[in-house]
Amino acid sequence: MRKTTQTLITLAAAAVCAMLITGCSAKARMVRHQRRADTYFADGDYSKAEVEYLIALRLDRANPHNISRLGQIYYEQGRFRIAYAYISKASELLPDDMSLHVKLGTILLNLHGFKEAAEQAELVLDKSPTNVEAPDILAESVTSRVELDKAQKRLEKLSKQIGDTAPLELAFGIMDFISGDTNGAEAALNRALVLNPKYAS
């Protein structure tokens, strides 16, 4: 009886050790693939980085870094439908990363999810009022007069909060153009250039 008990204890201990070794091995392999992927990503070799991140993700399916990087790769390649799946998941796992919400808003614009794009822009502006891309996303998400009025009031309130900026003037110009006021749009864009002559957008 004592030998049987000892045998069972030995087998259980061996099973636990095997599980720990397997887990550690999977973690180590994930880290190796992630590091290789990060190197390829930094070098701009997205094809190789994608392969390595996908392997790493199979070893750790909830890893926010790998999910985010895959989303960024697909985003940069203009593959917006697959990018949406990864960026939306990454933004859930990393809710304070405003760059992910900006990318998600841009993707939604390209997929004609205008209401959802506006929600992402507003979320970014609430947490990061000086973000330079969110005003543009909000302006481009407008599809009705009601939304136009709402967006204009939102950005006018922001302008009072942070002051006049080139990104805000660009957004006002976009909304003027949408409403048919081409003179107002041109004036807003000129103000944006005066505020920041090097403003890329």
Short mmCIF file of C-alpha atoms in Angstrom, two decimals:
data_model
loop_
_atom_site.label_atom_id
_atom_site.label_comp_id
_atom_site.label_asym_id
_atom_site.label_seq_id
_atom_site.Cartn_x
_atom_site.Cartn_y
_atom_site.Cartn_z
CA MET A 1 0.00 0.00 0.00
CA ARG A 2 2.82 2.35 0.96
CA LYS A 3 4.63 1.58 -2.34
CA THR A 4 1.46 2.24 -4.30
CA THR A 5 1.05 5.62 -2.60
CA GLN A 6 4.68 6.52 -3.24
CA THR A 7 4.30 5.48 -6.87
CA LEU A 8 1.22 7.68 -7.28
CA ILE A 9 3.00 10.62 -5.66
CA THR A 10 6.00 10.10 -7.94
CA LEU A 11 3.80 9.94 -11.04
CA ALA A 12 1.87 13.04 -10.00
CA ALA A 13 5.10 14.93 -9.36
CA ALA A 14 6.44 13.84 -12.73
CA ALA A 15 3.23 15.01 -14.44
CA VAL A 16 3.43 18.40 -12.74
CA CYS A 17 7.08 18.78 -13.74
CA ALA A 18 6.24 17.84 -17.32
CA MET A 19 3.48 20.45 -17.40
CA LEU A 20 5.79 23.12 -16.00
CA ILE A 21 8.54 22.25 -18.46
CA THR A 22 6.09 22.32 -21.37
CA GLY A 23 4.70 25.66 -20.20
CA CYS A 24 8.14 27.17 -19.79
CA SER A 25 9.19 25.79 -23.14
CA ALA A 26 6.17 27.35 -24.88
CA LYS A 27 6.83 30.68 -23.17
CA ALA A 28 10.49 30.60 -24.17
CA ARG A 29 9.61 29.80 -27.78
CA MET A 30 7.06 32.60 -27.84
CA VAL A 31 9.66 35.08 -26.57
CA ARG A 32 12.16 33.95 -29.22
CA HIS A 33 9.66 34.40 -32.05
CA GLN A 34 8.50 37.73 -30.62
CA ARG A 35 12.04 39.06 -30.47
CA ARG A 36 12.71 38.00 -34.05
CA ALA A 37 9.44 39.60 -35.10
CA ASP A 38 10.32 42.85 -33.32
CA THR A 39 13.65 42.97 -35.14
CA TYR A 40 12.00 42.43 -38.53
CA PHE A 41 9.32 45.00 -37.66
CA ALA A 42 11.92 47.62 -36.72
CA ASP A 43 13.71 46.96 -40.02
CA GLY A 44 10.46 47.38 -41.95
CA ASP A 45 10.45 43.76 -43.13
CA TYR A 46 6.74 43.26 -42.49
CA SER A 47 6.43 39.94 -44.32
CA LYS A 48 8.90 38.17 -42.04
CA ALA A 49 7.62 40.04 -38.99
CA GLU A 50 4.08 38.88 -39.76
CA VAL A 51 5.13 35.22 -39.87
CA GLU A 52 7.01 35.46 -36.58
CA TYR A 53 4.21 37.33 -34.80
CA LEU A 54 1.65 34.77 -35.99
CA ILE A 55 3.80 31.93 -34.61
CA ALA A 56 4.26 33.80 -31.33
CA LEU A 57 0.53 34.43 -31.14
CA ARG A 58 -0.24 30.73 -31.51
CA LEU A 59 1.91 30.17 -28.43
CA ASP A 60 0.24 32.99 -26.47
CA ARG A 61 -3.12 33.94 -28.00
CA ALA A 62 -3.85 36.85 -25.66
CA ASN A 63 -0.50 38.63 -25.95
CA PRO A 64 -1.37 42.31 -26.55
CA HIS A 65 2.04 43.20 -27.98
CA ASN A 66 1.84 40.61 -30.75
CA ILE A 67 -1.81 41.36 -31.51
CA SER A 68 -1.05 45.08 -31.71
CA ARG A 69 1.96 44.62 -33.96
CA LEU A 70 0.06 42.40 -36.38
CA GLY A 71 -2.66 45.03 -36.52
CA GLN A 72 -0.09 47.72 -37.25
CA ILE A 73 1.43 45.65 -40.04
CA TYR A 74 -1.93 45.12 -41.74
CA TYR A 75 -2.77 48.79 -41.17
CA GLU A 76 0.43 49.99 -42.83
CA GLN A 77 -0.22 47.62 -45.74
CA GLY A 78 -3.73 48.98 -46.22
CA ARG A 79 -5.32 45.62 -45.40
CA PHE A 80 -8.02 47.27 -43.35
CA ARG A 81 -10.45 44.40 -42.89
CA ILE A 82 -7.91 42.10 -41.26
CA ALA A 83 -6.28 45.08 -39.52
CA TYR A 84 -9.64 45.86 -37.91
CA ALA A 85 -9.78 42.47 -36.18
CA TYR A 86 -6.34 42.88 -34.62
CA ILE A 87 -6.44 46.61 -33.84
CA SER A 88 -9.88 46.41 -32.24
CA LYS A 89 -8.73 43.52 -30.05
CA ALA A 90 -5.50 45.30 -29.16
CA SER A 91 -7.40 48.47 -28.22
CA GLU A 92 -9.51 46.39 -25.83
CA LEU A 93 -6.40 44.89 -24.23
CA LEU A 94 -4.55 48.24 -24.19
CA PRO A 95 -7.35 50.79 -23.67
CA ASP A 96 -4.98 53.64 -22.77
CA ASP A 97 -2.98 53.37 -26.00
CA MET A 98 -4.46 56.27 -27.97
CA SER A 99 -2.46 55.43 -31.10
CA LEU A 100 -4.47 52.20 -31.38
CA HIS A 101 -7.76 54.08 -31.09
CA VAL A 102 -6.60 56.54 -33.77
CA LYS A 103 -5.75 53.65 -36.09
CA LEU A 104 -9.07 52.00 -35.30
CA GLY A 105 -10.90 55.22 -36.15
CA THR A 106 -9.02 55.52 -39.45
CA ILE A 107 -9.77 51.89 -40.32
CA LEU A 108 -13.46 52.40 -39.56
CA LEU A 109 -13.52 55.44 -41.87
CA ASN A 110 -12.07 53.33 -44.67
CA LEU A 111 -14.65 50.60 -43.99
CA HIS A 112 -17.46 53.19 -43.92
CA GLY A 113 -18.15 52.67 -40.23
CA PHE A 114 -18.61 56.40 -39.75
CA LYS A 115 -20.54 56.37 -36.47
CA GLU A 116 -17.99 54.03 -34.86
CA ALA A 117 -15.12 56.12 -36.25
CA ALA A 118 -16.60 59.23 -34.62
CA GLU A 119 -16.86 57.37 -31.31
CA GLN A 120 -13.18 56.48 -31.48
CA ALA A 121 -12.24 60.08 -32.30
CA GLU A 122 -14.26 61.41 -29.37
CA LEU A 123 -12.73 58.84 -27.03
CA VAL A 124 -9.24 59.97 -28.07
CA LEU A 125 -10.12 63.67 -27.68
CA ASP A 126 -11.56 63.03 -24.22
CA LYS A 127 -8.33 61.41 -23.05
CA SER A 128 -5.84 63.28 -25.22
CA PRO A 129 -7.28 66.68 -26.26
CA THR A 130 -4.18 67.70 -28.20
CA ASN A 131 -4.08 64.59 -30.39
CA VAL A 132 -3.42 65.80 -33.93
CA GLU A 133 -5.29 63.06 -35.84
CA ALA A 134 -8.56 62.71 -33.95
CA PRO A 135 -10.11 66.03 -35.15
CA ASP A 136 -9.60 64.93 -38.77
CA ILE A 137 -11.24 61.54 -38.09
CA LEU A 138 -14.19 63.23 -36.38
CA ALA A 139 -14.68 65.65 -39.27
CA GLU A 140 -14.47 62.95 -41.93
CA SER A 141 -16.99 60.77 -40.08
CA VAL A 142 -19.77 63.32 -40.60
CA THR A 143 -22.60 62.05 -42.82
CA SER A 144 -25.55 64.25 -41.85
CA ARG A 145 -26.39 67.81 -40.83
CA VAL A 146 -27.08 66.69 -37.26
CA GLU A 147 -23.66 65.02 -37.05
CA LEU A 148 -22.04 68.07 -38.61
CA ASP A 149 -23.50 70.39 -35.98
CA LYS A 150 -22.51 68.00 -33.20
CA ALA A 151 -18.92 67.68 -34.47
CA GLN A 152 -18.55 71.45 -34.93
CA LYS A 153 -19.73 72.11 -31.37
CA ARG A 154 -17.38 69.41 -30.05
CA LEU A 155 -14.37 70.91 -31.83
CA GLU A 156 -15.32 74.51 -30.98
CA LYS A 157 -15.42 73.50 -27.32
CA LEU A 158 -12.03 71.84 -27.75
CA SER A 159 -10.64 74.97 -29.40
CA LYS A 160 -11.62 77.01 -26.35
CA GLN A 161 -9.91 74.43 -24.17
CA ILE A 162 -6.56 74.08 -25.98
CA GLY A 163 -6.50 77.06 -28.32
CA ASP A 164 -6.55 77.22 -32.10
CA THR A 165 -4.38 74.58 -33.81
CA ALA A 166 -3.63 73.44 -37.35
CA PRO A 167 -5.40 70.06 -36.84
CA LEU A 168 -8.53 71.83 -35.59
CA GLU A 169 -8.51 74.27 -38.52
CA LEU A 170 -8.12 71.37 -40.93
CA ALA A 171 -11.12 69.66 -39.31
CA PHE A 172 -13.17 72.87 -39.57
CA GLY A 173 -12.13 73.15 -43.21
CA ILE A 174 -13.27 69.60 -43.93
CA MET A 175 -16.63 70.28 -42.33
CA ASP A 176 -17.03 73.56 -44.23
CA PHE A 177 -16.34 71.67 -47.45
CA ILE A 178 -18.88 68.97 -46.52
CA SER A 179 -21.50 71.64 -45.88
CA GLY A 180 -20.78 73.23 -49.27
CA ASP A 181 -18.94 76.30 -47.96
CA THR A 182 -15.84 76.13 -50.17
CA ASN A 183 -14.74 79.67 -49.26
CA GLY A 184 -14.91 78.80 -45.57
CA ALA A 185 -12.99 75.59 -46.23
CA GLU A 186 -10.23 77.45 -48.07
CA ALA A 187 -9.98 80.06 -45.31
CA ALA A 188 -9.73 77.35 -42.64
CA LEU A 189 -6.99 75.53 -44.53
CA ASN A 190 -5.07 78.78 -44.95
CA ARG A 191 -5.34 79.41 -41.21
CA ALA A 192 -4.01 75.89 -40.62
CA LEU A 193 -0.97 76.68 -42.78
CA VAL A 194 -0.38 79.94 -40.93
CA LEU A 195 -0.53 78.13 -37.59
CA ASN A 196 1.83 75.42 -38.76
CA PRO A 197 3.42 75.78 -42.23
CA LYS A 198 4.94 72.29 -41.91
CA TYR A 199 1.70 70.57 -40.95
CA ALA A 200 1.78 67.46 -43.15
CA SER A 201 -1.98 66.85 -43.34
#
